[in-house]
mmCIF file of C-alpha atoms in Angstrom:
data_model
loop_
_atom_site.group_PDB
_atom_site.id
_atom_site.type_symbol
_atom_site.label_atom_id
_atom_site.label_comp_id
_atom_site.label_asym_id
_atom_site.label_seq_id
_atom_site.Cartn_x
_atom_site.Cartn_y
_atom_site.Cartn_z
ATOM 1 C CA UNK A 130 120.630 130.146 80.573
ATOM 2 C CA UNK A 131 120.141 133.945 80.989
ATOM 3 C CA UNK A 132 119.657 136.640 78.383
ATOM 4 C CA UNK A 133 123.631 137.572 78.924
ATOM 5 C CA UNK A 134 125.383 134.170 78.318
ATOM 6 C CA UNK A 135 124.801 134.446 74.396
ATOM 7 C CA UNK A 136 126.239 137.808 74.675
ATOM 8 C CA UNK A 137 129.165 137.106 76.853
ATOM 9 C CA UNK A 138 129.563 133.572 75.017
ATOM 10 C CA UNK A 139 129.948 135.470 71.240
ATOM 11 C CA UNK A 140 132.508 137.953 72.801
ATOM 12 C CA UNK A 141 134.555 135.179 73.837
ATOM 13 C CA UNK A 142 134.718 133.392 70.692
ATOM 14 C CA UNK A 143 135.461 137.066 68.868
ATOM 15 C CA UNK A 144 138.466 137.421 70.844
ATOM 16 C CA UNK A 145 139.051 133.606 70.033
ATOM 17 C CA UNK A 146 138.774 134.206 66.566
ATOM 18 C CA UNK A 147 135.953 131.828 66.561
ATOM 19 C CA UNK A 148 133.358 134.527 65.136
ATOM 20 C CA UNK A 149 132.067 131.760 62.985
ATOM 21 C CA UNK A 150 130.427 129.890 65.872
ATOM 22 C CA UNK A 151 126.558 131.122 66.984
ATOM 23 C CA UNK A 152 125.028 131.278 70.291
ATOM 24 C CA UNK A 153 121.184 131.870 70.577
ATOM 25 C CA UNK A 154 119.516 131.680 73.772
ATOM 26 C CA UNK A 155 116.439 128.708 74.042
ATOM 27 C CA UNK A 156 115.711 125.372 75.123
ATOM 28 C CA UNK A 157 116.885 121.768 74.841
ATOM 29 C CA UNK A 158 113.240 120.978 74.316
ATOM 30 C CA UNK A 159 112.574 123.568 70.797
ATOM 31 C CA UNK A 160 116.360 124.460 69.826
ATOM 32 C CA UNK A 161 115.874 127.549 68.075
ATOM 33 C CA UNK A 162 117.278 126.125 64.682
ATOM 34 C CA UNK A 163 116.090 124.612 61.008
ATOM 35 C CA UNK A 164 115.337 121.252 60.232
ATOM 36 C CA UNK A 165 119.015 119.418 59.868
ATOM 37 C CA UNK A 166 120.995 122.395 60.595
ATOM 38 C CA UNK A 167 123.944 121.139 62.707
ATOM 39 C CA UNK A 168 126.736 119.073 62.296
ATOM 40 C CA UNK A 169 127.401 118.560 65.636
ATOM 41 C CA UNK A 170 125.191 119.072 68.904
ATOM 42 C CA UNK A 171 127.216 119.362 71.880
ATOM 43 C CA UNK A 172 125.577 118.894 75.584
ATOM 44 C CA UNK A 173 127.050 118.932 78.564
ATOM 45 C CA UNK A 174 125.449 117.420 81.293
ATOM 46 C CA UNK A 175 121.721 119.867 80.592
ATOM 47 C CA UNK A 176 120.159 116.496 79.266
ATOM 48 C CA UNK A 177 119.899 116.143 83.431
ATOM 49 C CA UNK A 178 118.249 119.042 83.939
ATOM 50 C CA UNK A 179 115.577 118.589 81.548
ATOM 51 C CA UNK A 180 112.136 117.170 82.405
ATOM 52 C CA UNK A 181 111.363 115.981 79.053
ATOM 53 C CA UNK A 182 114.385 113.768 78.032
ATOM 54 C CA UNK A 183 112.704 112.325 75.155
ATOM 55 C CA UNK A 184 111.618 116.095 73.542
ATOM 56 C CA UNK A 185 115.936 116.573 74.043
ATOM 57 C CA UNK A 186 116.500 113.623 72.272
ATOM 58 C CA UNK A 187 113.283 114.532 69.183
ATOM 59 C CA UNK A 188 115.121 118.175 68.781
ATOM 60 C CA UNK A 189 119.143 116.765 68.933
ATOM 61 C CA UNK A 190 117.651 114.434 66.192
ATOM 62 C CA UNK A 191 115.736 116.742 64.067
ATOM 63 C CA UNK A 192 118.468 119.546 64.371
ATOM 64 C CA UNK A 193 121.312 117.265 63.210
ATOM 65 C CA UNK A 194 122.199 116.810 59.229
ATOM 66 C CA UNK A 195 122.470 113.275 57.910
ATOM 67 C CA UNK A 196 125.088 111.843 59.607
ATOM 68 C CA UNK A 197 125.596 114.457 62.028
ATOM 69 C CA UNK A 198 127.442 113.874 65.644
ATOM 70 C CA UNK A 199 125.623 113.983 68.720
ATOM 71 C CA UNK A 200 128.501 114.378 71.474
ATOM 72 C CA UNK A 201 127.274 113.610 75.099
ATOM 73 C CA UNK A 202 129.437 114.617 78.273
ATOM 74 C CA UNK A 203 127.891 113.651 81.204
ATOM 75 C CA UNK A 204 128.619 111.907 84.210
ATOM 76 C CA UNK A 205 126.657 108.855 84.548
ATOM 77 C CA UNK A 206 127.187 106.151 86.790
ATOM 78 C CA UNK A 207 128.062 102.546 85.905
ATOM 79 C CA UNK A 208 124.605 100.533 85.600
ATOM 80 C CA UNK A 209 123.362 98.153 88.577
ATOM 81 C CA UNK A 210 122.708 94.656 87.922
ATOM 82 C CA UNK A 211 119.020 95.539 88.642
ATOM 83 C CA UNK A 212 118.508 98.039 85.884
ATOM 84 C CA UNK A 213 118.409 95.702 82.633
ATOM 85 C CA UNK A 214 120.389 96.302 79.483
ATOM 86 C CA UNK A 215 122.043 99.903 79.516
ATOM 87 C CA UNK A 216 120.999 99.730 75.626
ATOM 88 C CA UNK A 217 117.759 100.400 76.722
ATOM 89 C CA UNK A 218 118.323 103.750 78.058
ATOM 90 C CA UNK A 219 116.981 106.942 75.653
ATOM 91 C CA UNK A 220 120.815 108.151 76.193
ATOM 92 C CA UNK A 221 122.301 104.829 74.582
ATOM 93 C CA UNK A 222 119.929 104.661 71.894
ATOM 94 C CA UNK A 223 120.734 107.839 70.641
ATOM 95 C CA UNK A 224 123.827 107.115 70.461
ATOM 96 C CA UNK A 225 123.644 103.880 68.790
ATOM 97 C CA UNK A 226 121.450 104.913 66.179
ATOM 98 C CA UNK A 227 124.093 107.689 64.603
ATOM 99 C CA UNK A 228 127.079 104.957 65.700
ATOM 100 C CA UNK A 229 127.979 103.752 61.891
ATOM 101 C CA UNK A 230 128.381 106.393 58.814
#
């Protein structure tokens, strides 16, 4: 992410009528938000680029309010026979653990 995208990214969502939504700039690893702050926590495909998937996973967790949503859009390909129980994976977990209400 550079310095701009916040920038550009508010202007958008001004002209969308959307200036209720923030964009700061940071990292996947140390979102730069309190302690059970979001509803929702959106990510598209970054996850991937991250080298410490499990710090992701700590922050989405710490950042989201009881019951929040963690929404996941990536591409992933279907498991091979050879890599054990999908469940397993930190991905699937997540998602599992904030599955019932």
């Amino acid at each position: 992410m550079t310095p701009e995208m916040p920038t550009r990214a508010t202007a958008t969502a001004i002209e969308l009528d959307l200036d209720h939504v923030p964009f700061r700039h940071g990292y996947a690893e140390g979102l730069p938000v309190d302690d059970d702050w979001a509803d929702t926590v959106i990510s598209n495909e970054v996850i991937n680029l991250c080298a410490d998937k499990r710090a992701v996973f700590d922050e989405i967790r710490r950042a989201l309010r009881p019951g929040g949503t963690p929404v996941r859009r990536h591409r992933q390909r279907p498991p091979r026979p050879d890599q054990g129980d999908p469940r397993r994976r930190p991905v699937d977990r997540l998602n599992c653990r904030w599955a019932a209400p």
